[in-house]
Amino acid sequence: MQQTTMTFAERLAKLSQADIADSLKGVLRGIERETLRINSNGSIAQTPHPKALGSALCHEYITTDFSEALLEFITIPHADPRQALAQLRDIHKFVLERIGDERLWPMSMPCYIESEDSIPIAQYGSSNVGKMKTLYRVGLKNRYGSMMQAIAGVHFNFSLPQAFWDKWLPAVSATDADQDAVSAAYFDMIRNYRRFCWLIPYLYGASPALCGSFIKDNQSNLPFERLPTGSYYLPYATSLRMSDLGYTNKAQSGLNVCYNQLDNYVASLRQAINTPSADYAKFAGKKNGQYQQLNSNVLQIENELYSPIRPKQPTRKLEKPTDALAERGVSYIEVRALDVNPFSDVGISLEQFYFLETFLVYCAVCPSAEMRGEDFAETERNLRSVVVEGRKPDLMLSHNGQSQTLQDWAQELLKGMAEVAVILDSVQGGDAYQSAVRTELDKVLDPSLTPSARILQHLKDTGQGSGAYALEMAEYYKQTLAQHQYSYHSEAELEQLVADSLAAQAEGERQDNVSFDQFLHDYFAVADRTCA
């Protein structure tokens, strides 16, 4: 989409027009929350995915991520953030009541890990689709190790309604809101998010310390300090989950993924999933009769790309994400830079919803020039700096090639977000958006209020280890969620979803009529033709 020369103030004035502002009532948001099942001593559960939770392959709301023990809870898109949180809380209650003496780990970074092999890979049954999902995870273990894959996060899904685009795009760019224009506008948002996303781990990073078991074999060069309890930390870290030690992939640093236009983004991803990797060739073929990865390319599939944000389009059966994007454009964006919030029983708070929405609308309102390679590299450097030393006094970041303190830049951003919050509150009523921005401004002015600082201070003041602290929280949340009354789902409805998912998996397994080898060949042959 052709960028206009309108300033932020001019674009904000357009947003404040009654017809455009009113269209923001149709914003949708949803959550994907990951959490490990743990035993009462904090170790990772070795039990299979409980049948009482349904099929991890087919359940709409309860599935698994990398590990059989790493649960993932998914809400539908909601027009009211309170309803999204209500659904998420009902799912938590339902699960906790069906996993016996196990608990849900309330932090991003795991603890009490004996070895890589104590992290069981997720299983999805005997269908070809289920086998493919498991094999993908076997490939992840072989490529990166299981430790990184046991880290949990929260994904925030966000979409602006077509009614908004129908009014907004003609007003700011003289462009009709067709599929291509909407996708281009989402990519404008994504580039701004990349520029500003260092703010997310500063405000919400909650992994400044690690259990010693997690890093015992890690070759990180980070200058850790050690607490008497055995926890390792960095004095000013915000989100070690987002550092090179955690959920990033240094092997992908050479990928040239383009965030300027949808077609270039799709092309760069397709190139990565069709480019052989010398590093991963050692896992090619079968070992003891079993495949070791889906393929030996730079990315096995698109999902392997680690990014703090992704453009998304819901996929149809066996459809690849890039094909869905190429055919139907961007439908929503997935924010992936969030640590699990350990101070919430469900990993995210309502106030976070309000702030994240304000942040993303701000990204849509700000002018967004295309990014060159150096621009992208600047965003990566800023993010790395903040995750390992974001609370360091007078930390300098690079803003359009110029040095600026984190505090000064953050205050500038929050000033603009406050103006967006006024508009959102005028539409929704109340002052929840403005209040959320004020709360985050307080953290900028006083770093001791950030989750990372609060956690580290607690460990120092109490002498408690990070694992013991998390286990204490896990027990508390298990007890309090037991008292929660279902408010979005009924228990009977959730029980029916379990039964339906198990039946759907069984039916899928009955319908398979080709070998797994043939299934994989056919799946990737389609990918090859798509990229030809």
PDB file of N, CA, C and O in Angstrom, residues 40 309 390 474:
ATOM      1  N   SER A  40       3.754 -32.589  41.925  1.00  0.00           N
ATOM      2  CA  SER A  40       3.678 -31.781  43.147  1.00  0.00           C
ATOM      3  C   SER A  40       5.038 -31.264  43.587  1.00  0.00           C
ATOM      4  O   SER A  40       5.127 -30.278  44.318  1.00  0.00           O
ATOM      5  N   ILE A 309       6.074 -11.577  16.235  1.00  0.00           N
ATOM      6  CA  ILE A 309       4.740 -11.294  15.703  1.00  0.00           C
ATOM      7  C   ILE A 309       4.595 -12.028  14.372  1.00  0.00           C
ATOM      8  O   ILE A 309       5.571 -12.213  13.644  1.00  0.00           O
ATOM      9  N   GLY A 390      17.097  -4.620  30.262  1.00  0.00           N
ATOM     10  CA  GLY A 390      16.101  -3.571  30.058  1.00  0.00           C
ATOM     11  C   GLY A 390      15.914  -2.620  31.220  1.00  0.00           C
ATOM     12  O   GLY A 390      15.478  -1.475  31.029  1.00  0.00           O
ATOM     13  N   ALA A 474       1.861 -22.078  41.893  1.00  0.00           N
ATOM     14  CA  ALA A 474       1.087 -23.124  41.240  1.00  0.00           C
ATOM     15  C   ALA A 474       0.085 -23.745  42.197  1.00  0.00           C
ATOM     16  O   ALA A 474      -1.073 -24.006  41.832  1.00  0.00           O
TER      17      ALA A 474
END
